[in-house]
Amino acid sequence: GAGVSQSPRYKVAKRGQDVALRCDPISGHVSLFWYQQALGQGPEFLTYFQNEAQLDKSGLPSDRFFAERPEGSVSTLKIQRTQQEDSAVYLCASSLGSFHTDTQYFGPGTRLTVL
Amino acid sequence: AQKVTQAQTEISVVEKEDVTLDCVYETRDTTYYLFWYKQPPSGELVFLIRRNSFDEQNEISGRYSWNFQKSTSSFNFTITASQVVDSAVYFCALSGTEKSSGDKLTFGTGTRLAVRP
């Protein structure tokens, strides 16, 4: 079956621009996660959805970062007024159950470069 | 707070050698889950294994094996008879069950494995 997909795969933005990153989870998966991966580092948690409810957004680095999953499937991560330090790979993951310790399956990521 | 340490930044081996990737974790949770993921050059994280804290049996899957030792808070990963296709960055990750641990995977910094022909 289809895995987690993300678009765009690559995004170049000028400092100050707004960007929107999309995640399509595996069909039927209840939980959805966003992570940020800086070069040479492990992924860092940003936020977690269970269906359409955002249960944990403790990892969002600032109020410029906003995520939504309005119908409980597709999710969008929006970054307003991008800064150079936002350059990273943004990974989306989904899991079947509603427990965050279920196995998470990852998408290919969106590489964001802010100039 | 949870923490995962992968002390080996890079490992280089010749094909057919065995290699062990180390993972040490810290958590205050009684129940927790440990994971290994592979990240090939394409960038996608590929799930390898999930293990809960009550299951200390070692596991073998083909050329892969995992050694979980609760006494030393370690969850090491061994590749037997390595192949060039094993070249990737490998991440160990931890997920707790207490509210204080949050709803997330905590990753180590990864070990880059290079297998030379």
mmCIF file with all atom_site columns, C-alpha atoms in Angstrom:
data_model
loop_
_atom_site.group_PDB
_atom_site.id
_atom_site.type_symbol
_atom_site.label_atom_id
_atom_site.label_alt_id
_atom_site.label_comp_id
_atom_site.label_asym_id
_atom_site.label_entity_id
_atom_site.label_seq_id
_atom_site.pdbx_PDB_ins_code
_atom_site.Cartn_x
_atom_site.Cartn_y
_atom_site.Cartn_z
_atom_site.occupancy
_atom_site.B_iso_or_equiv
_atom_site.pdbx_formal_charge
_atom_site.auth_seq_id
_atom_site.auth_comp_id
_atom_site.auth_asym_id
_atom_site.auth_atom_id
_atom_site.pdbx_PDB_model_num
ATOM 1   C CA . GLY A 1 1   ? 0.000   0.000   0.000  1.00 0.00 ? 1   GLY A CA 1
ATOM 2   C CA . ALA A 1 2   ? 0.963   3.642   -0.253 1.00 0.00 ? 2   ALA A CA 1
ATOM 3   C CA . GLY A 1 3   ? 3.234   5.033   2.405  1.00 0.00 ? 3   GLY A CA 1
ATOM 4   C CA . VAL A 1 4   ? 3.375   8.496   3.889  1.00 0.00 ? 4   VAL A CA 1
ATOM 5   C CA . SER A 1 5   ? 3.820   11.137  1.226  1.00 0.00 ? 5   SER A CA 1
ATOM 6   C CA . GLN A 1 6   ? 5.015   14.709  1.598  1.00 0.00 ? 6   GLN A CA 1
ATOM 7   C CA . SER A 1 7   ? 5.055   17.665  -0.733 1.00 0.00 ? 7   SER A CA 1
ATOM 8   C CA . PRO A 1 8   ? 6.936   19.507  -1.903 1.00 0.00 ? 8   PRO A CA 1
ATOM 9   C CA . ARG A 1 9   ? 10.092  17.430  -1.575 1.00 0.00 ? 9   ARG A CA 1
ATOM 10  C CA . TYR A 1 10  ? 12.230  20.568  -1.806 1.00 0.00 ? 10  TYR A CA 1
ATOM 11  C CA . LYS A 1 11  ? 11.366  24.152  -0.997 1.00 0.00 ? 11  LYS A CA 1
ATOM 12  C CA . VAL A 1 12  ? 13.531  27.239  -1.279 1.00 0.00 ? 12  VAL A CA 1
ATOM 13  C CA . ALA A 1 13  ? 12.205  30.358  0.409  1.00 0.00 ? 13  ALA A CA 1
ATOM 14  C CA . LYS A 1 14  ? 13.515  33.845  0.863  1.00 0.00 ? 14  LYS A CA 1
ATOM 15  C CA . ARG A 1 15  ? 13.813  35.020  4.423  1.00 0.00 ? 15  ARG A CA 1
ATOM 16  C CA . GLY A 1 16  ? 10.494  36.434  5.539  1.00 0.00 ? 16  GLY A CA 1
ATOM 17  C CA . GLN A 1 17  ? 8.334   34.363  3.222  1.00 0.00 ? 17  GLN A CA 1
ATOM 18  C CA . ASP A 1 18  ? 5.604   32.034  4.454  1.00 0.00 ? 18  ASP A CA 1
ATOM 19  C CA . VAL A 1 19  ? 5.718   28.344  3.514  1.00 0.00 ? 19  VAL A CA 1
ATOM 20  C CA . ALA A 1 20  ? 3.264   25.460  3.741  1.00 0.00 ? 20  ALA A CA 1
ATOM 21  C CA . LEU A 1 21  ? 4.345   21.836  3.857  1.00 0.00 ? 21  LEU A CA 1
ATOM 22  C CA . ARG A 1 22  ? 1.882   19.041  3.229  1.00 0.00 ? 22  ARG A CA 1
ATOM 23  C CA . CYS A 1 23  ? 1.701   15.525  4.633  1.00 0.00 ? 23  CYS A CA 1
ATOM 24  C CA . ASP A 1 24  ? -0.545  12.689  3.439  1.00 0.00 ? 24  ASP A CA 1
ATOM 25  C CA . PRO A 1 25  ? -0.463  9.916   6.046  1.00 0.00 ? 25  PRO A CA 1
ATOM 26  C CA . ILE A 1 26  ? -1.066  6.249   5.429  1.00 0.00 ? 26  ILE A CA 1
ATOM 27  C CA . SER A 1 27  ? -4.783  5.743   4.892  1.00 0.00 ? 27  SER A CA 1
ATOM 28  C CA . GLY A 1 28  ? -6.595  4.963   8.130  1.00 0.00 ? 28  GLY A CA 1
ATOM 29  C CA . HIS A 1 29  ? -3.789  6.036   10.406 1.00 0.00 ? 29  HIS A CA 1
ATOM 30  C CA . VAL A 1 30  ? -5.114  7.855   13.443 1.00 0.00 ? 30  VAL A CA 1
ATOM 31  C CA . SER A 1 31  ? -1.939  9.538   14.655 1.00 0.00 ? 31  SER A CA 1
ATOM 32  C CA . LEU A 1 32  ? 0.244   11.999  12.798 1.00 0.00 ? 32  LEU A CA 1
ATOM 33  C CA . PHE A 1 33  ? 3.549   13.545  13.874 1.00 0.00 ? 33  PHE A CA 1
ATOM 34  C CA . TRP A 1 34  ? 5.820   16.276  12.573 1.00 0.00 ? 34  TRP A CA 1
ATOM 35  C CA . TYR A 1 35  ? 9.575   16.309  13.206 1.00 0.00 ? 35  TYR A CA 1
ATOM 36  C CA . GLN A 1 36  ? 12.371  18.684  12.247 1.00 0.00 ? 36  GLN A CA 1
ATOM 37  C CA . GLN A 1 37  ? 15.759  17.263  11.285 1.00 0.00 ? 37  GLN A CA 1
ATOM 38  C CA . ALA A 1 38  ? 18.744  19.580  11.116 1.00 0.00 ? 38  ALA A CA 1
ATOM 39  C CA . LEU A 1 39  ? 21.779  18.531  9.107  1.00 0.00 ? 39  LEU A CA 1
ATOM 40  C CA . GLY A 1 40  ? 23.712  15.766  10.848 1.00 0.00 ? 40  GLY A CA 1
ATOM 41  C CA . GLN A 1 41  ? 21.201  15.467  13.682 1.00 0.00 ? 41  GLN A CA 1
ATOM 42  C CA . GLY A 1 42  ? 18.388  13.156  14.668 1.00 0.00 ? 42  GLY A CA 1
ATOM 43  C CA . PRO A 1 43  ? 14.777  14.206  14.126 1.00 0.00 ? 43  PRO A CA 1
ATOM 44  C CA . GLU A 1 44  ? 13.300  16.492  16.774 1.00 0.00 ? 44  GLU A CA 1
ATOM 45  C CA . PHE A 1 45  ? 9.619   16.344  17.659 1.00 0.00 ? 45  PHE A CA 1
ATOM 46  C CA . LEU A 1 46  ? 7.418   19.275  16.688 1.00 0.00 ? 46  LEU A CA 1
ATOM 47  C CA . THR A 1 47  ? 3.793   18.286  17.133 1.00 0.00 ? 47  THR A CA 1
ATOM 48  C CA . TYR A 1 48  ? 1.319   15.374  17.353 1.00 0.00 ? 48  TYR A CA 1
ATOM 49  C CA . PHE A 1 49  ? -2.245  14.893  16.148 1.00 0.00 ? 49  PHE A CA 1
ATOM 50  C CA . GLN A 1 50  ? -4.756  12.253  17.035 1.00 0.00 ? 50  GLN A CA 1
ATOM 51  C CA . ASN A 1 51  ? -7.341  12.475  14.271 1.00 0.00 ? 51  ASN A CA 1
ATOM 52  C CA . GLU A 1 52  ? -8.010  16.220  13.960 1.00 0.00 ? 52  GLU A CA 1
ATOM 53  C CA . ALA A 1 53  ? -7.046  17.029  17.540 1.00 0.00 ? 53  ALA A CA 1
ATOM 54  C CA . GLN A 1 54  ? -3.611  18.508  18.135 1.00 0.00 ? 54  GLN A CA 1
ATOM 55  C CA . LEU A 1 55  ? -2.687  16.837  21.413 1.00 0.00 ? 55  LEU A CA 1
ATOM 56  C CA . ASP A 1 56  ? 0.887   18.020  21.766 1.00 0.00 ? 56  ASP A CA 1
ATOM 57  C CA . LYS A 1 57  ? 2.570   21.035  20.216 1.00 0.00 ? 57  LYS A CA 1
ATOM 58  C CA . SER A 1 58  ? 5.308   21.349  22.781 1.00 0.00 ? 58  SER A CA 1
ATOM 59  C CA . GLY A 1 59  ? 8.063   21.013  20.177 1.00 0.00 ? 59  GLY A CA 1
ATOM 60  C CA . LEU A 1 60  ? 7.043   23.907  17.938 1.00 0.00 ? 60  LEU A CA 1
ATOM 61  C CA . PRO A 1 61  ? 10.005  26.311  18.227 1.00 0.00 ? 61  PRO A CA 1
ATOM 62  C CA . SER A 1 62  ? 8.061   29.552  17.996 1.00 0.00 ? 62  SER A CA 1
ATOM 63  C CA . ASP A 1 63  ? 4.650   31.018  17.276 1.00 0.00 ? 63  ASP A CA 1
ATOM 64  C CA . ARG A 1 64  ? 5.716   31.284  13.633 1.00 0.00 ? 64  ARG A CA 1
ATOM 65  C CA . PHE A 1 65  ? 5.100   27.547  13.359 1.00 0.00 ? 65  PHE A CA 1
ATOM 66  C CA . PHE A 1 66  ? 1.552   26.320  12.999 1.00 0.00 ? 66  PHE A CA 1
ATOM 67  C CA . ALA A 1 67  ? 0.155   22.892  12.122 1.00 0.00 ? 67  ALA A CA 1
ATOM 68  C CA . GLU A 1 68  ? -3.320  21.676  11.322 1.00 0.00 ? 68  GLU A CA 1
ATOM 69  C CA . ARG A 1 69  ? -5.149  18.497  10.379 1.00 0.00 ? 69  ARG A CA 1
ATOM 70  C CA . PRO A 1 70  ? -8.706  19.704  9.929  1.00 0.00 ? 70  PRO A CA 1
ATOM 71  C CA . GLU A 1 71  ? -10.343 16.504  8.695  1.00 0.00 ? 71  GLU A CA 1
ATOM 72  C CA . GLY A 1 72  ? -8.162  14.020  10.465 1.00 0.00 ? 72  GLY A CA 1
ATOM 73  C CA . SER A 1 73  ? -6.171  12.938  7.435  1.00 0.00 ? 73  SER A CA 1
ATOM 74  C CA . VAL A 1 74  ? -3.971  15.390  5.492  1.00 0.00 ? 74  VAL A CA 1
ATOM 75  C CA . SER A 1 75  ? -1.886  17.743  7.606  1.00 0.00 ? 75  SER A CA 1
ATOM 76  C CA . THR A 1 76  ? -0.185  21.031  6.812  1.00 0.00 ? 76  THR A CA 1
ATOM 77  C CA . LEU A 1 77  ? 2.756   22.545  8.638  1.00 0.00 ? 77  LEU A CA 1
ATOM 78  C CA . LYS A 1 78  ? 2.953   26.288  8.069  1.00 0.00 ? 78  LYS A CA 1
ATOM 79  C CA . ILE A 1 79  ? 5.946   28.458  8.856  1.00 0.00 ? 79  ILE A CA 1
ATOM 80  C CA . GLN A 1 80  ? 5.424   32.196  8.786  1.00 0.00 ? 80  GLN A CA 1
ATOM 81  C CA . ARG A 1 81  ? 8.145   34.775  8.187  1.00 0.00 ? 81  ARG A CA 1
ATOM 82  C CA . THR A 1 82  ? 10.796  32.108  7.613  1.00 0.00 ? 82  THR A CA 1
ATOM 83  C CA . GLN A 1 83  ? 14.250  32.593  9.104  1.00 0.00 ? 83  GLN A CA 1
ATOM 84  C CA . GLN A 1 84  ? 17.542  31.005  8.102  1.00 0.00 ? 84  GLN A CA 1
ATOM 85  C CA . GLU A 1 85  ? 17.508  28.828  11.210 1.00 0.00 ? 85  GLU A CA 1
ATOM 86  C CA . ASP A 1 86  ? 14.304  27.195  9.898  1.00 0.00 ? 86  ASP A CA 1
ATOM 87  C CA . SER A 1 87  ? 16.364  25.472  7.181  1.00 0.00 ? 87  SER A CA 1
ATOM 88  C CA . ALA A 1 88  ? 16.012  21.748  7.835  1.00 0.00 ? 88  ALA A CA 1
ATOM 89  C CA . VAL A 1 89  ? 14.257  18.617  6.654  1.00 0.00 ? 89  VAL A CA 1
ATOM 90  C CA . TYR A 1 90  ? 10.689  18.401  7.911  1.00 0.00 ? 90  TYR A CA 1
ATOM 91  C CA . LEU A 1 91  ? 9.524   14.837  8.409  1.00 0.00 ? 91  LEU A CA 1
ATOM 92  C CA . CYS A 1 92  ? 5.980   13.630  8.790  1.00 0.00 ? 92  CYS A CA 1
ATOM 93  C CA . ALA A 1 93  ? 5.090   10.281  10.341 1.00 0.00 ? 93  ALA A CA 1
ATOM 94  C CA . SER A 1 94  ? 1.858   8.426   10.934 1.00 0.00 ? 94  SER A CA 1
ATOM 95  C CA . SER A 1 95  ? 0.835   5.484   13.083 1.00 0.00 ? 95  SER A CA 1
ATOM 96  C CA . LEU A 1 96  ? -2.191  3.260   13.044 1.00 0.00 ? 96  LEU A CA 1
ATOM 97  C CA . GLY A 1 97  ? -3.337  3.545   16.617 1.00 0.00 ? 97  GLY A CA 1
ATOM 98  C CA . SER A 1 98  ? -4.086  6.362   18.972 1.00 0.00 ? 98  SER A CA 1
ATOM 99  C CA . PHE A 1 99  ? -1.186  5.561   21.267 1.00 0.00 ? 99  PHE A CA 1
ATOM 100 C CA . HIS A 1 100 ? 1.908   7.588   20.570 1.00 0.00 ? 100 HIS A CA 1
ATOM 101 C CA . THR A 1 101 ? 4.151   4.592   21.252 1.00 0.00 ? 101 THR A CA 1
ATOM 102 C CA . ASP A 1 102 ? 2.812   2.728   18.236 1.00 0.00 ? 102 ASP A CA 1
ATOM 103 C CA . THR A 1 103 ? 5.264   2.308   15.374 1.00 0.00 ? 103 THR A CA 1
ATOM 104 C CA . GLN A 1 104 ? 5.591   5.497   13.384 1.00 0.00 ? 104 GLN A CA 1
ATOM 105 C CA . TYR A 1 105 ? 6.086   5.301   9.617  1.00 0.00 ? 105 TYR A CA 1
ATOM 106 C CA . PHE A 1 106 ? 7.870   8.206   8.049  1.00 0.00 ? 106 PHE A CA 1
ATOM 107 C CA . GLY A 1 107 ? 7.544   10.065  4.785  1.00 0.00 ? 107 GLY A CA 1
ATOM 108 C CA . PRO A 1 108 ? 10.479  11.164  2.609  1.00 0.00 ? 108 PRO A CA 1
ATOM 109 C CA . GLY A 1 109 ? 10.549  14.640  4.139  1.00 0.00 ? 109 GLY A CA 1
ATOM 110 C CA . THR A 1 110 ? 10.544  18.179  2.776  1.00 0.00 ? 110 THR A CA 1
ATOM 111 C CA . ARG A 1 111 ? 13.940  19.867  2.612  1.00 0.00 ? 111 ARG A CA 1
ATOM 112 C CA . LEU A 1 112 ? 13.439  23.563  3.342  1.00 0.00 ? 112 LEU A CA 1
ATOM 113 C CA . THR A 1 113 ? 16.202  26.006  2.520  1.00 0.00 ? 113 THR A CA 1
ATOM 114 C CA . VAL A 1 114 ? 15.759  29.596  3.630  1.00 0.00 ? 114 VAL A CA 1
ATOM 115 C CA . LEU A 1 115 ? 18.021  32.081  1.864  1.00 0.00 ? 115 LEU A CA 1
ATOM 116 C CA . ALA B 2 1   ? 13.536  13.901  30.546 1.00 0.00 ? 1   ALA B CA 1
ATOM 117 C CA . GLN B 2 2   ? 14.386  11.232  28.050 1.00 0.00 ? 2   GLN B CA 1
ATOM 118 C CA . LYS B 2 3   ? 17.683  10.890  26.269 1.00 0.00 ? 3   LYS B CA 1
ATOM 119 C CA . VAL B 2 4   ? 19.222  8.591   23.676 1.00 0.00 ? 4   VAL B CA 1
ATOM 120 C CA . THR B 2 5   ? 22.966  8.460   23.142 1.00 0.00 ? 5   THR B CA 1
ATOM 121 C CA . GLN B 2 6   ? 24.640  6.984   20.075 1.00 0.00 ? 6   GLN B CA 1
ATOM 122 C CA . ALA B 2 7   ? 28.289  7.551   20.818 1.00 0.00 ? 7   ALA B CA 1
ATOM 123 C CA . GLN B 2 8   ? 29.556  6.254   17.475 1.00 0.00 ? 8   GLN B CA 1
ATOM 124 C CA . THR B 2 9   ? 29.284  9.056   14.947 1.00 0.00 ? 9   THR B CA 1
ATOM 125 C CA . GLU B 2 10  ? 30.686  7.129   11.990 1.00 0.00 ? 10  GLU B CA 1
ATOM 126 C CA . ILE B 2 11  ? 31.721  3.541   11.397 1.00 0.00 ? 11  ILE B CA 1
ATOM 127 C CA . SER B 2 12  ? 33.451  2.198   8.321  1.00 0.00 ? 12  SER B CA 1
ATOM 128 C CA . VAL B 2 13  ? 33.723  -1.525  7.620  1.00 0.00 ? 13  VAL B CA 1
ATOM 129 C CA . VAL B 2 14  ? 34.605  -3.759  4.723  1.00 0.00 ? 14  VAL B CA 1
ATOM 130 C CA . GLU B 2 15  ? 31.853  -5.844  3.206  1.00 0.00 ? 15  GLU B CA 1
ATOM 131 C CA . LYS B 2 16  ? 31.125  -9.109  5.040  1.00 0.00 ? 16  LYS B CA 1
ATOM 132 C CA . GLU B 2 17  ? 32.392  -7.788  8.342  1.00 0.00 ? 17  GLU B CA 1
ATOM 133 C CA . ASP B 2 18  ? 30.052  -7.823  11.337 1.00 0.00 ? 18  ASP B CA 1
ATOM 134 C CA . VAL B 2 19  ? 29.287  -4.451  12.897 1.00 0.00 ? 19  VAL B CA 1
ATOM 135 C CA . THR B 2 20  ? 27.530  -3.397  16.107 1.00 0.00 ? 20  THR B CA 1
ATOM 136 C CA . LEU B 2 21  ? 25.860  -0.045  16.572 1.00 0.00 ? 21  LEU B CA 1
ATOM 137 C CA . ASP B 2 22  ? 25.546  1.077   20.174 1.00 0.00 ? 22  ASP B CA 1
ATOM 138 C CA . CYS B 2 23  ? 22.541  2.767   21.784 1.00 0.00 ? 23  CYS B CA 1
ATOM 139 C CA . VAL B 2 24  ? 22.231  3.867   25.393 1.00 0.00 ? 24  VAL B CA 1
ATOM 140 C CA . TYR B 2 25  ? 19.042  5.455   26.701 1.00 0.00 ? 25  TYR B CA 1
ATOM 141 C CA . GLU B 2 26  ? 17.788  7.306   29.750 1.00 0.00 ? 26  GLU B CA 1
ATOM 142 C CA . THR B 2 27  ? 14.204  7.392   30.970 1.00 0.00 ? 27  THR B CA 1
ATOM 143 C CA . ARG B 2 28  ? 12.345  7.465   34.265 1.00 0.00 ? 28  ARG B CA 1
ATOM 144 C CA . ASP B 2 29  ? 9.370   5.624   32.820 1.00 0.00 ? 29  ASP B CA 1
ATOM 145 C CA . THR B 2 30  ? 8.693   2.076   33.919 1.00 0.00 ? 30  THR B CA 1
ATOM 146 C CA . THR B 2 31  ? 7.181   1.205   30.581 1.00 0.00 ? 31  THR B CA 1
ATOM 147 C CA . TYR B 2 32  ? 8.793   2.465   27.406 1.00 0.00 ? 32  TYR B CA 1
ATOM 148 C CA . TYR B 2 33  ? 9.470   1.457   23.823 1.00 0.00 ? 33  TYR B CA 1
ATOM 149 C CA . LEU B 2 34  ? 12.703  1.371   21.864 1.00 0.00 ? 34  LEU B CA 1
ATOM 150 C CA . PHE B 2 35  ? 13.080  1.621   18.112 1.00 0.00 ? 35  PHE B CA 1
ATOM 151 C CA . TRP B 2 36  ? 15.713  1.450   15.415 1.00 0.00 ? 36  TRP B CA 1
ATOM 152 C CA . TYR B 2 37  ? 15.325  3.261   12.098 1.00 0.00 ? 37  TYR B CA 1
ATOM 153 C CA . LYS B 2 38  ? 17.520  3.286   8.999  1.00 0.00 ? 38  LYS B CA 1
ATOM 154 C CA . GLN B 2 39  ? 17.953  6.457   6.936  1.00 0.00 ? 39  GLN B CA 1
ATOM 155 C CA . PRO B 2 40  ? 19.522  5.720   3.532  1.00 0.00 ? 40  PRO B CA 1
ATOM 156 C CA . PRO B 2 41  ? 20.826  8.525   1.306  1.00 0.00 ? 41  PRO B CA 1
ATOM 157 C CA . SER B 2 42  ? 17.309  9.008   -0.100 1.00 0.00 ? 42  SER B CA 1
ATOM 158 C CA . GLY B 2 43  ? 16.369  10.459  3.292  1.00 0.00 ? 43  GLY B CA 1
ATOM 159 C CA . GLU B 2 44  ? 13.335  8.422   4.266  1.00 0.00 ? 44  GLU B CA 1
ATOM 160 C CA . LEU B 2 45  ? 13.416  6.860   7.723  1.00 0.00 ? 45  LEU B CA 1
ATOM 161 C CA . VAL B 2 46  ? 12.789  3.125   7.443  1.00 0.00 ? 46  VAL B CA 1
ATOM 162 C CA . PHE B 2 47  ? 11.427  1.299   10.479 1.00 0.00 ? 47  PHE B CA 1
ATOM 163 C CA . LEU B 2 48  ? 13.498  -1.702  11.587 1.00 0.00 ? 48  LEU B CA 1
ATOM 164 C CA . ILE B 2 49  ? 12.299  -2.786  15.019 1.00 0.00 ? 49  ILE B CA 1
ATOM 165 C CA . ARG B 2 50  ? 10.118  -1.857  18.004 1.00 0.00 ? 50  ARG B CA 1
ATOM 166 C CA . ARG B 2 51  ? 10.711  -3.358  21.426 1.00 0.00 ? 51  ARG B CA 1
ATOM 167 C CA . ASN B 2 52  ? 8.899   -2.770  24.721 1.00 0.00 ? 52  ASN B CA 1
ATOM 168 C CA . SER B 2 53  ? 10.685  -2.538  28.042 1.00 0.00 ? 53  SER B CA 1
ATOM 169 C CA . PHE B 2 54  ? 9.224   -5.768  29.373 1.00 0.00 ? 54  PHE B CA 1
ATOM 170 C CA . ASP B 2 55  ? 10.548  -7.894  26.560 1.00 0.00 ? 55  ASP B CA 1
ATOM 171 C CA . GLU B 2 56  ? 14.259  -8.447  27.049 1.00 0.00 ? 56  GLU B CA 1
ATOM 172 C CA . GLN B 2 57  ? 14.561  -11.306 24.613 1.00 0.00 ? 57  GLN B CA 1
ATOM 173 C CA . ASN B 2 58  ? 17.089  -10.729 21.919 1.00 0.00 ? 58  ASN B CA 1
ATOM 174 C CA . GLU B 2 59  ? 15.701  -10.661 18.411 1.00 0.00 ? 59  GLU B CA 1
ATOM 175 C CA . ILE B 2 60  ? 17.125  -11.812 15.116 1.00 0.00 ? 60  ILE B CA 1
ATOM 176 C CA . SER B 2 61  ? 15.800  -10.929 11.690 1.00 0.00 ? 61  SER B CA 1
ATOM 177 C CA . GLY B 2 62  ? 17.944  -12.242 8.881  1.00 0.00 ? 62  GLY B CA 1
ATOM 178 C CA . ARG B 2 63  ? 21.328  -10.543 9.147  1.00 0.00 ? 63  ARG B CA 1
ATOM 179 C CA . TYR B 2 64  ? 20.043  -8.125  11.790 1.00 0.00 ? 64  TYR B CA 1
ATOM 180 C CA . SER B 2 65  ? 19.988  -8.783  15.518 1.00 0.00 ? 65  SER B CA 1
ATOM 181 C CA . TRP B 2 66  ? 19.227  -6.652  18.556 1.00 0.00 ? 66  TRP B CA 1
ATOM 182 C CA . ASN B 2 67  ? 20.510  -6.998  22.097 1.00 0.00 ? 67  ASN B CA 1
ATOM 183 C CA . PHE B 2 68  ? 18.358  -5.312  24.759 1.00 0.00 ? 68  PHE B CA 1
ATOM 184 C CA . GLN B 2 69  ? 19.931  -5.077  28.208 1.00 0.00 ? 69  GLN B CA 1
ATOM 185 C CA . LYS B 2 70  ? 17.787  -3.245  30.719 1.00 0.00 ? 70  LYS B CA 1
ATOM 186 C CA . SER B 2 71  ? 20.497  -3.443  33.388 1.00 0.00 ? 71  SER B CA 1
ATOM 187 C CA . THR B 2 72  ? 22.793  -1.256  31.299 1.00 0.00 ? 72  THR B CA 1
ATOM 188 C CA . SER B 2 73  ? 20.024  0.712   29.509 1.00 0.00 ? 73  SER B CA 1
ATOM 189 C CA . SER B 2 74  ? 21.330  -0.392  26.155 1.00 0.00 ? 74  SER B CA 1
ATOM 190 C CA . PHE B 2 75  ? 19.690  -1.539  22.949 1.00 0.00 ? 75  PHE B CA 1
ATOM 191 C CA . ASN B 2 76  ? 22.459  -2.453  20.534 1.00 0.00 ? 76  ASN B CA 1
ATOM 192 C CA . PHE B 2 77  ? 22.054  -3.413  16.901 1.00 0.00 ? 77  PHE B CA 1
ATOM 193 C CA . THR B 2 78  ? 24.305  -5.868  15.064 1.00 0.00 ? 78  THR B CA 1
ATOM 194 C CA . ILE B 2 79  ? 24.530  -6.410  11.333 1.00 0.00 ? 79  ILE B CA 1
ATOM 195 C CA . THR B 2 80  ? 26.134  -9.712  10.408 1.00 0.00 ? 80  THR B CA 1
ATOM 196 C CA . ALA B 2 81  ? 28.024  -10.064 7.140  1.00 0.00 ? 81  ALA B CA 1
ATOM 197 C CA . SER B 2 82  ? 27.493  -6.423  6.194  1.00 0.00 ? 82  SER B CA 1
ATOM 198 C CA . GLN B 2 83  ? 26.691  -5.442  2.623  1.00 0.00 ? 83  GLN B CA 1
ATOM 199 C CA . VAL B 2 84  ? 27.151  -2.220  0.692  1.00 0.00 ? 84  VAL B CA 1
ATOM 200 C CA . VAL B 2 85  ? 23.361  -1.722  0.764  1.00 0.00 ? 85  VAL B CA 1
ATOM 201 C CA . ASP B 2 86  ? 23.574  -1.442  4.544  1.00 0.00 ? 86  ASP B CA 1
ATOM 202 C CA . SER B 2 87  ? 25.333  1.906   4.166  1.00 0.00 ? 87  SER B CA 1
ATOM 203 C CA . ALA B 2 88  ? 23.061  4.464   5.824  1.00 0.00 ? 88  ALA B CA 1
ATOM 204 C CA . VAL B 2 89  ? 22.561  6.475   8.979  1.00 0.00 ? 89  VAL B CA 1
ATOM 205 C CA . TYR B 2 90  ? 20.983  4.422   11.746 1.00 0.00 ? 90  TYR B CA 1
ATOM 206 C CA . PHE B 2 91  ? 18.921  6.011   14.495 1.00 0.00 ? 91  PHE B CA 1
ATOM 207 C CA . CYS B 2 92  ? 17.926  4.606   17.846 1.00 0.00 ? 92  CYS B CA 1
ATOM 208 C CA . ALA B 2 93  ? 14.785  6.135   19.386 1.00 0.00 ? 93  ALA B CA 1
ATOM 209 C CA . LEU B 2 94  ? 12.824  5.988   22.623 1.00 0.00 ? 94  LEU B CA 1
ATOM 210 C CA . SER B 2 95  ? 9.163   6.581   23.457 1.00 0.00 ? 95  SER B CA 1
ATOM 211 C CA . GLY B 2 96  ? 7.943   6.791   27.015 1.00 0.00 ? 96  GLY B CA 1
ATOM 212 C CA . THR B 2 97  ? 4.453   6.204   28.360 1.00 0.00 ? 97  THR B CA 1
ATOM 213 C CA . GLU B 2 98  ? 4.286   8.723   31.203 1.00 0.00 ? 98  GLU B CA 1
ATOM 214 C CA . LYS B 2 99  ? 2.717   12.089  30.506 1.00 0.00 ? 99  LYS B CA 1
ATOM 215 C CA . SER B 2 100 ? 5.960   13.826  31.436 1.00 0.00 ? 100 SER B CA 1
ATOM 216 C CA . SER B 2 101 ? 7.731   12.056  28.576 1.00 0.00 ? 101 SER B CA 1
ATOM 217 C CA . GLY B 2 102 ? 5.486   13.656  25.992 1.00 0.00 ? 102 GLY B CA 1
ATOM 218 C CA . ASP B 2 103 ? 3.862   12.217  22.898 1.00 0.00 ? 103 ASP B CA 1
ATOM 219 C CA . LYS B 2 104 ? 6.943   11.713  20.819 1.00 0.00 ? 104 LYS B CA 1
ATOM 220 C CA . LEU B 2 105 ? 9.931   9.699   19.768 1.00 0.00 ? 105 LEU B CA 1
ATOM 221 C CA . THR B 2 106 ? 13.229  10.899  21.186 1.00 0.00 ? 106 THR B CA 1
ATOM 222 C CA . PHE B 2 107 ? 16.026  10.146  18.733 1.00 0.00 ? 107 PHE B CA 1
ATOM 223 C CA . GLY B 2 108 ? 19.750  9.774   19.125 1.00 0.00 ? 108 GLY B CA 1
ATOM 224 C CA . THR B 2 109 ? 22.099  11.683  16.846 1.00 0.00 ? 109 THR B CA 1
ATOM 225 C CA . GLY B 2 110 ? 22.566  8.665   14.609 1.00 0.00 ? 110 GLY B CA 1
ATOM 226 C CA . THR B 2 111 ? 25.487  6.507   13.507 1.00 0.00 ? 111 THR B CA 1
ATOM 227 C CA . ARG B 2 112 ? 26.630  6.748   9.912  1.00 0.00 ? 112 ARG B CA 1
ATOM 228 C CA . LEU B 2 113 ? 27.651  3.326   8.633  1.00 0.00 ? 113 LEU B CA 1
ATOM 229 C CA . ALA B 2 114 ? 29.761  3.033   5.511  1.00 0.00 ? 114 ALA B CA 1
ATOM 230 C CA . VAL B 2 115 ? 30.277  -0.442  4.081  1.00 0.00 ? 115 VAL B CA 1
ATOM 231 C CA . ARG B 2 116 ? 33.122  -0.598  1.548  1.00 0.00 ? 116 ARG B CA 1
ATOM 232 C CA . PRO B 2 117 ? 33.209  -3.254  -1.145 1.00 0.00 ? 117 PRO B CA 1
#
